[in-house]
Coordinates of C-alpha atoms in Angstrom, one line a residue:
X1334 CA 0.0 0.0 0.0
X1335 CA 1.4 3.4 -1.0
X1336 CA 1.8 6.1 1.6
X1337 CA 2.4 9.8 1.5
X1338 CA 4.7 10.9 4.4
X1339 CA 6.3 14.3 5.3
X1340 CA 10.0 15.0 5.8
X1341 CA 9.7 14.6 9.5
X1342 CA 8.2 11.2 9.2
X1343 CA 11.0 10.2 6.8
X1344 CA 13.7 11.4 9.1
X1345 CA 12.2 9.4 12.0
X1346 CA 11.5 6.3 10.0
X1347 CA 13.0 3.0 11.2
X1348 CA 14.0 1.0 8.2
X1349 CA 14.1 -2.1 10.4
X1350 CA 10.3 -1.9 11.0
X1351 CA 8.1 -4.0 8.7
X1352 CA 6.5 -0.9 7.3
X1353 CA 9.8 0.3 5.9
X1354 CA 11.6 -2.9 5.1
X1355 CA 12.6 -2.9 1.4
X1356 CA 11.0 0.5 1.1
X1357 CA 11.0 2.4 -2.2
X1358 CA 10.9 6.0 -1.1
X1359 CA 10.5 8.8 -3.6
X1360 CA 11.3 12.4 -2.6
X1361 CA 10.0 14.9 -5.2
X1362 CA 9.4 18.6 -5.5
X1363 CA 10.4 21.6 -7.5
X1364 CA 13.6 23.6 -7.7
X1365 CA 15.0 24.7 -4.3
X1366 CA 12.5 22.5 -2.5
X1367 CA 15.3 20.8 -0.5
X1368 CA 15.1 17.3 -2.1
X1369 CA 18.8 16.7 -2.3
X1370 CA 19.4 18.0 1.3
X1371 CA 16.7 15.8 2.7
X1372 CA 18.1 12.8 0.9
X1373 CA 21.6 13.5 2.2
X1374 CA 20.4 13.9 5.8
X1375 CA 18.5 10.7 5.5
X1376 CA 21.5 8.9 4.1
X1377 CA 23.8 10.3 6.9
X1378 CA 21.4 9.0 9.5
X1379 CA 21.5 5.5 8.2
X1380 CA 25.2 5.5 7.0
X1381 CA 23.8 4.9 3.5
X1382 CA 25.6 5.0 0.1
X1383 CA 24.7 8.2 -1.7
X1384 CA 24.8 8.7 -5.5
X1385 CA 24.8 12.4 -6.3
X1386 CA 23.1 14.2 -9.2
X1387 CA 26.2 14.8 -11.3
X1388 CA 27.3 11.4 -12.5
X1389 CA 30.5 12.5 -14.3
X1390 CA 31.7 14.2 -11.1
X1391 CA 31.5 10.9 -9.3
X1392 CA 33.8 9.0 -11.7
X1393 CA 37.1 8.4 -9.9
X1394 CA 39.4 9.2 -12.9
X1395 CA 41.6 6.4 -11.5
X1396 CA 40.5 3.6 -13.8
X1397 CA 41.1 3.0 -17.5
X1398 CA 38.0 0.9 -18.1
X1399 CA 34.4 1.0 -17.0
X1400 CA 34.8 -2.5 -15.6
X1401 CA 37.6 -1.4 -13.3
X1402 CA 35.5 1.6 -12.3
X1403 CA 32.6 -0.6 -11.2
X1404 CA 35.1 -3.0 -9.4
X1405 CA 36.8 -0.2 -7.5
X1406 CA 34.3 -0.1 -4.7
X1407 CA 34.4 -3.9 -4.4
X1408 CA 38.1 -4.3 -3.7
X1409 CA 37.7 -4.4 0.1
X1410 CA 34.2 -6.0 0.1
X1411 CA 34.5 -9.3 -1.7
X1412 CA 36.7 -12.3 -1.0
X1413 CA 37.6 -13.5 -4.4
X1414 CA 38.2 -12.1 -7.9
X1415 CA 35.6 -14.4 -9.3
X1416 CA 32.9 -12.9 -7.0
X1417 CA 34.0 -9.4 -8.1
X1418 CA 33.8 -10.3 -11.7
X1419 CA 30.3 -11.7 -11.3
X1420 CA 29.1 -8.6 -9.5
X1421 CA 30.6 -6.3 -12.1
X1422 CA 29.2 -8.2 -15.1
X1423 CA 25.8 -8.6 -13.4
X1424 CA 25.4 -4.9 -12.6
X1425 CA 26.5 -3.9 -16.1
X1426 CA 24.1 -6.4 -17.8
X1427 CA 21.2 -5.2 -15.7
X1428 CA 21.7 -1.6 -16.8
X1429 CA 22.5 -2.4 -20.4
X1430 CA 26.1 -1.3 -20.5
X1431 CA 28.0 -4.5 -20.9
X1432 CA 29.2 -3.3 -24.3
X1433 CA 31.1 -0.4 -22.7
X1434 CA 32.9 -2.3 -20.0
X1435 CA 36.3 -1.9 -21.8
X1436 CA 35.7 1.8 -22.6
X1437 CA 37.4 4.6 -20.7
X1438 CA 34.9 5.9 -18.1
X1439 CA 35.9 9.5 -18.9
X1440 CA 34.9 9.0 -22.6
X1441 CA 31.3 8.0 -21.9
X1442 CA 28.3 10.0 -22.9
X1443 CA 26.3 11.8 -20.2
X1444 CA 23.7 9.0 -20.1
X1445 CA 26.3 6.3 -20.2
X1446 CA 28.1 7.9 -17.3
X1447 CA 24.9 7.9 -15.3
X1448 CA 24.4 4.2 -15.9
X1449 CA 28.0 3.5 -15.1
X1450 CA 27.8 5.2 -11.7
X1451 CA 24.5 3.4 -11.0
X1452 CA 26.3 0.1 -11.8
X1453 CA 29.1 1.0 -9.4
X1454 CA 26.5 1.4 -6.6
X1455 CA 24.4 -1.6 -7.5
X1456 CA 27.5 -3.9 -7.5
X1457 CA 28.2 -2.9 -3.9
X1458 CA 24.7 -4.0 -2.9
X1459 CA 24.2 -1.4 -0.1
X1460 CA 21.4 -2.2 2.4
X1461 CA 20.2 1.4 1.9
X1462 CA 20.7 3.0 -1.5
X1463 CA 20.1 6.8 -1.8
X1464 CA 20.2 8.4 -5.3
X1465 CA 19.8 12.1 -6.3
X1466 CA 18.0 12.3 -9.7
X1467 CA 19.0 8.8 -11.0
X1468 CA 17.0 9.1 -14.2
X1469 CA 18.6 12.4 -15.5
X1470 CA 19.7 12.2 -19.1
X1471 CA 18.6 8.6 -19.7
X1472 CA 16.8 7.4 -22.8
X1473 CA 13.5 5.5 -22.5
X1474 CA 15.2 2.1 -22.7
X1475 CA 17.7 3.0 -19.9
X1476 CA 14.9 4.3 -17.8
X1477 CA 13.0 1.0 -18.0
X1478 CA 16.2 -0.9 -17.0
X1479 CA 16.8 1.4 -14.0
X1480 CA 13.2 1.0 -12.9
X1481 CA 13.4 -2.8 -13.2
X1482 CA 16.7 -2.7 -11.1
X1483 CA 15.1 -0.6 -8.4
X1484 CA 12.0 -2.8 -8.3
X1485 CA 14.0 -6.0 -7.8
X1486 CA 16.6 -4.6 -5.5
X1487 CA 16.8 -6.4 -2.2
X1488 CA 17.6 -3.4 0.1
X1489 CA 15.8 -0.1 0.7
X1490 CA 15.9 2.6 -2.0
X1491 CA 15.5 6.3 -1.7
X1492 CA 15.6 8.6 -4.7
X1493 CA 14.8 12.1 -5.7
X1494 CA 13.0 13.4 -8.8
X1495 CA 12.0 16.9 -9.9
X1496 CA 9.4 15.7 -12.3
X1497 CA 8.7 12.0 -11.5
X1498 CA 7.2 9.9 -14.2
X1499 CA 4.1 7.8 -13.6
X1500 CA 6.3 4.7 -13.5
X1501 CA 8.4 6.3 -10.7
X1502 CA 5.2 7.2 -8.7
X1503 CA 3.9 3.6 -9.2
X1504 CA 7.2 2.1 -8.0
X1505 CA 7.3 4.1 -4.8
X1506 CA 5.9 2.5 -1.6
X1507 CA 6.3 5.9 0.2
X1508 CA 6.2 9.4 -1.3
X1509 CA 7.6 12.6 0.2
X1510 CA 6.3 15.7 -1.7
X1511 CA 8.2 19.0 -0.9
X1512 CA 6.9 22.4 -1.7
X1513 CA 9.1 24.8 -3.8
X1514 CA 10.3 28.0 -2.2
X1515 CA 8.2 31.1 -2.7
X1516 CA 11.1 32.9 -4.3
X1517 CA 11.2 30.4 -7.1
X1518 CA 7.5 31.0 -7.8
X1519 CA 8.1 34.7 -8.0
X1520 CA 10.9 34.0 -10.4
X1521 CA 8.5 32.1 -12.7
X1522 CA 6.2 35.1 -12.6
X1523 CA 9.1 37.4 -13.5
X1524 CA 9.9 35.2 -16.5
X1525 CA 6.3 35.6 -17.8
X1526 CA 6.5 39.4 -17.3
X1527 CA 9.9 39.8 -19.0
X1528 CA 9.3 37.5 -22.0
X1529 CA 8.4 40.4 -24.4
X1530 CA 11.2 42.5 -23.1
X1531 CA 13.8 39.8 -23.8
X1532 CA 12.4 39.3 -27.3
X1533 CA 12.5 43.1 -28.0
X1534 CA 16.1 43.3 -26.8
X1535 CA 17.1 40.3 -28.9
X1536 CA 15.5 41.8 -32.0
X1537 CA 17.5 45.0 -31.4
X1538 CA 20.8 43.2 -30.6
X1539 CA 20.9 40.1 -32.8
X1540 CA 24.2 40.1 -34.7
X1541 CA 23.9 41.5 -38.3
X1542 CA 23.8 38.7 -40.8
X1543 CA 24.8 39.6 -44.3
X1544 CA 23.9 36.0 -45.3
X1545 CA 20.3 36.3 -44.0
X1546 CA 18.9 34.4 -47.0
X1547 CA 21.3 31.5 -46.5
X1548 CA 20.5 28.6 -44.1
X1549 CA 21.6 29.3 -40.5
X1550 CA 23.2 25.9 -40.6
X1551 CA 24.1 23.8 -43.6
X1552 CA 25.6 20.4 -43.0
X1553 CA 26.7 18.1 -45.8
X1554 CA 27.9 14.5 -45.4
X1555 CA 29.2 15.2 -41.9
X1556 CA 31.1 12.4 -40.1
X1557 CA 32.0 12.9 -36.4
X1558 CA 34.0 11.1 -33.7
X1559 CA 34.6 12.2 -30.1
X1560 CA 38.4 11.7 -30.5
X1561 CA 39.5 12.5 -34.1
X1562 CA 42.7 11.3 -35.5
X1563 CA 45.7 13.4 -34.3
X1564 CA 47.5 14.5 -37.5
X1565 CA 50.4 15.8 -35.4
X1566 CA 51.3 12.3 -34.3
X1567 CA 54.7 11.4 -35.7
X1568 CA 55.9 8.3 -34.0
X1569 CA 54.1 5.0 -34.5
X1570 CA 51.2 4.1 -36.7
X1571 CA 47.6 4.9 -35.6
X1572 CA 44.5 4.0 -37.5
X1573 CA 42.1 6.8 -38.4
X1574 CA 39.1 6.8 -36.0
X1575 CA 35.9 5.2 -37.1
X1576 CA 33.1 7.8 -37.0
X1577 CA 30.2 7.1 -34.7
X1578 CA 28.0 8.3 -37.6
X1579 CA 28.6 9.7 -41.1
X1580 CA 26.8 11.1 -44.1
X1581 CA 24.7 13.5 -42.0
X1582 CA 22.9 16.3 -43.9
X1583 CA 21.1 19.2 -42.2
X1584 CA 19.6 22.4 -43.4
X1585 CA 18.3 24.7 -40.6
X1586 CA 16.9 28.1 -41.2
X1587 CA 16.5 31.1 -38.9
X1588 CA 13.6 30.8 -36.6
X1589 CA 13.7 27.0 -36.5
X1590 CA 14.4 24.5 -33.8
X1591 CA 16.0 21.1 -34.6
X1592 CA 15.7 18.4 -31.9
X1593 CA 18.5 15.8 -31.9
X1594 CA 17.3 12.5 -30.4
X1595 CA 18.7 9.1 -30.0
X1596 CA 19.9 6.5 -27.5
X1597 CA 22.5 7.2 -24.8
X1598 CA 25.9 7.0 -26.6
X1599 CA 24.4 7.7 -30.1
X1600 CA 26.6 10.8 -30.4
X1601 CA 24.2 13.7 -29.7
X1602 CA 26.6 15.6 -27.5
X1603 CA 29.5 14.8 -29.9
X1604 CA 27.5 16.3 -32.8
X1605 CA 26.9 19.5 -30.8
X1606 CA 30.5 19.8 -29.9
X1607 CA 31.5 19.3 -33.5
X1608 CA 29.1 21.9 -34.7
X1609 CA 30.4 24.3 -32.0
X1610 CA 33.9 23.9 -33.4
X1611 CA 35.2 22.3 -30.2
X1612 CA 36.3 19.1 -31.9
X1613 CA 37.0 18.7 -35.7
X1614 CA 34.9 16.6 -37.9
X1615 CA 36.4 13.5 -39.5
X1616 CA 34.5 14.0 -42.8
X1617 CA 32.1 16.2 -44.6
X1618 CA 31.6 19.9 -44.0
X1619 CA 29.2 22.4 -42.4
X1620 CA 28.6 26.2 -42.8
X1621 CA 27.1 28.5 -40.2
X1622 CA 25.3 31.5 -41.7
X1623 CA 27.2 30.8 -44.9
X1624 CA 30.6 30.7 -43.2
X1625 CA 33.1 28.0 -42.3
X1626 CA 34.5 27.8 -38.8
X1627 CA 37.9 26.9 -40.2
X1628 CA 40.5 29.5 -39.2
X1629 CA 38.0 31.3 -36.9
X1630 CA 39.2 32.2 -33.4
X1631 CA 37.2 31.5 -30.3
X1632 CA 35.3 34.8 -30.2
X1633 CA 34.5 34.6 -33.9
X1634 CA 33.2 31.0 -33.5
X1635 CA 31.0 31.9 -30.5
X1636 CA 29.6 34.8 -32.5
X1637 CA 28.4 32.3 -35.1
X1638 CA 27.5 29.3 -33.0
X1639 CA 27.5 28.8 -29.3
X1640 CA 27.0 25.7 -27.1
X1641 CA 25.3 25.6 -23.7
X1642 CA 26.8 22.3 -22.6
X1643 CA 25.2 19.5 -20.6
X1644 CA 27.9 19.8 -17.8
X1645 CA 29.0 23.5 -18.0
X1646 CA 30.9 23.7 -14.7
X1647 CA 34.1 22.8 -16.6
X1648 CA 33.6 25.7 -19.0
X1649 CA 33.2 28.6 -16.6
X1650 CA 36.1 31.0 -16.7
X1651 CA 35.0 33.9 -14.5
X1652 CA 34.8 34.3 -10.7
X1653 CA 31.2 35.7 -10.6
X1654 CA 27.9 35.1 -12.4
X1655 CA 28.0 38.7 -13.6
X1656 CA 31.5 38.4 -15.0
X1657 CA 30.7 35.0 -16.6
X1658 CA 27.8 36.4 -18.6
X1659 CA 30.0 39.4 -19.6
X1660 CA 32.8 37.4 -21.2
X1661 CA 33.5 37.4 -25.0
X1662 CA 30.6 38.0 -27.4
X1663 CA 28.1 37.8 -24.5
X1664 CA 29.8 40.9 -23.0
X1665 CA 29.1 42.8 -26.2
X1666 CA 25.3 42.6 -25.5
X1667 CA 23.6 45.3 -23.5
X1668 CA 23.5 45.2 -19.7
X1669 CA 19.7 45.3 -20.0
X1670 CA 19.7 42.0 -22.0
X1671 CA 22.1 40.3 -19.6
X1672 CA 20.1 41.4 -16.6
X1673 CA 16.8 40.3 -18.1
X1674 CA 18.3 36.9 -19.0
X1675 CA 19.6 36.3 -15.5
X1676 CA 16.2 37.2 -14.1
X1677 CA 14.5 34.9 -16.5
X1678 CA 16.5 31.9 -15.3
X1679 CA 16.2 32.8 -11.6
X1680 CA 19.7 34.1 -11.0
X1681 CA 18.8 37.7 -10.3
X1682 CA 20.5 38.6 -7.0
X1683 CA 23.2 36.0 -7.5
X1684 CA 25.4 38.1 -9.8
X1685 CA 28.3 38.2 -7.3
X1686 CA 28.3 34.5 -6.6
X1687 CA 30.9 32.2 -8.0
X1688 CA 29.6 30.0 -10.8
X1689 CA 31.2 27.0 -9.1
X1690 CA 29.1 27.7 -6.0
X1691 CA 25.8 27.5 -7.9
X1692 CA 23.7 24.3 -7.9
X1693 CA 24.0 22.1 -11.0
X1694 CA 20.6 23.4 -12.2
X1695 CA 21.7 27.0 -11.8
X1696 CA 25.0 26.3 -13.6
X1697 CA 23.0 24.9 -16.5
X1698 CA 20.7 27.9 -16.7
X1699 CA 23.7 30.3 -16.4
X1700 CA 25.3 28.6 -19.4
X1701 CA 22.1 28.9 -21.4
X1702 CA 21.7 32.6 -20.5
X1703 CA 25.3 33.3 -21.4
X1704 CA 25.0 31.5 -24.8
X1705 CA 21.8 33.5 -25.6
X1706 CA 23.6 36.7 -24.6
X1707 CA 26.3 35.9 -27.2
X1708 CA 23.5 36.1 -29.9
X1709 CA 25.0 33.6 -32.3
X1710 CA 23.3 32.6 -35.6
X1711 CA 22.9 29.1 -34.2
X1712 CA 22.4 28.2 -30.5
X1713 CA 23.4 24.7 -29.5
X1714 CA 21.8 23.4 -26.3
X1715 CA 22.5 20.0 -24.6
X1716 CA 19.8 18.6 -22.4
X1717 CA 18.5 22.0 -21.4
X1718 CA 15.7 20.7 -19.1
X1719 CA 17.6 18.1 -17.2
X1720 CA 16.7 18.4 -13.4
X1721 CA 14.3 21.3 -14.1
X1722 CA 10.8 21.5 -12.6
X1723 CA 7.7 22.6 -14.6
X1724 CA 8.6 26.3 -13.9
X1725 CA 12.1 25.8 -15.2
X1726 CA 11.0 24.0 -18.3
X1727 CA 8.6 26.9 -19.0
X1728 CA 11.5 29.3 -18.6
X1729 CA 13.6 27.4 -21.2
X1730 CA 10.7 27.1 -23.6
X1731 CA 10.1 30.9 -23.4
X1732 CA 13.7 31.7 -23.9
X1733 CA 14.2 29.4 -26.9
X1734 CA 11.0 30.6 -28.5
X1735 CA 12.0 34.2 -28.1
X1736 CA 15.4 33.5 -29.5
X1737 CA 14.0 31.9 -32.6
X1738 CA 11.4 34.6 -33.0
X1739 CA 14.2 37.2 -32.9
X1740 CA 15.9 35.5 -35.9
X1741 CA 18.1 32.8 -34.3
X1742 CA 18.1 29.1 -34.9
X1743 CA 18.4 26.4 -32.3
X1744 CA 19.8 22.8 -32.2
X1745 CA 18.8 21.0 -29.0
X1746 CA 19.8 17.5 -27.8
X1747 CA 17.2 16.1 -25.5
X1748 CA 15.4 13.0 -24.1
X1749 CA 12.6 15.1 -22.7
X1750 CA 9.3 14.4 -24.5
X1751 CA 7.4 16.8 -22.4
X1752 CA 9.7 19.6 -23.4
X1753 CA 9.5 18.8 -27.1
X1754 CA 5.7 18.7 -26.9
X1755 CA 5.9 22.4 -26.0
X1756 CA 8.1 23.7 -28.8
X1757 CA 7.6 23.7 -32.5
X1758 CA 10.5 21.7 -33.9
X1759 CA 11.9 19.2 -36.4
X1760 CA 13.5 16.0 -35.2
X1761 CA 16.7 14.2 -36.2
X1762 CA 17.1 10.7 -34.8
X1763 CA 20.7 9.4 -34.6

């Protein structure tokens, strides 16, 4: 029988009592509702294993393969190598990542990283397993596998979710619903009020485009690989990399949104990084507003095409939010536009905070606001609604629609069907 309990009841719950044995406890609520903090306090009380929201930050960087990464936590827990091997392979198989066991953990996609970290925890078989947003960035198949794993798990499971699916709600034996802070609700109202103002400022400040009649993005027979062949290599022989996909053609015009979809590891983020000029292609060509990125410096590239990355913490260069959104081409926009964008994503009043001190959600929104402030011809966005509540999704929808209406074009990689249902778009499945 499912029960709804409050935070106090959760913190006083005795997992040894029949009511809570093998419990499946879902903590959910909007942004700034305190989900992560409550989960951490609960885990501390029970000495539980905790899996944080940022999977890539939890990879040890000590192991050369995913198999070694999963085995790392088992080294002092199991008696024999055979038992360790069985646990590693079982965890990987249950989550559908057996095919990446020999890959470098630091070269996985965002979704694959999430599954690898889940496998690390599952292999250790903790009595109480606490997870913060374990479904973030997963495709439908991976979500089904994780749900099946949690359903069959022998211990107690606690997880947080900002927008729980019906399947998550059905799995939970106990639900803790937390209210969002009033300040966040006011921020959502401010986004509604400032939508027209942001559009007006973007129309005034969008970079002049002499090639307005040309496609914003023209891609012909593109082939990409996350680690292209290093032509500077002199000693030894190295085979050219095999592209993860090739023969890709895209034509995107101003005012259009293209949604890139596909399974975890299909190459969505790699495609965005290639289009941003961060990694070279291994075949084909592409033009942004009629121009090639070849020979362009960083500022020129960002003026043409700018990426709001899935994990932007590694990309921040400034020591404050205000300074970050004022770097490079973004700093050439008006103060009014930058202020409106920060307000729209809920960062008004946090201008002097260090970007690394923001929550992962706030970092993601800062990266989006900064990319929009750069006013490129093509805006690239990687999983823009990950870990966002309904208010946050609405913020992103409004911003992207305003950007397109002002003459920009957007390429977005996402697994979020609810988000896509709210924006007019074309789809490309990898």
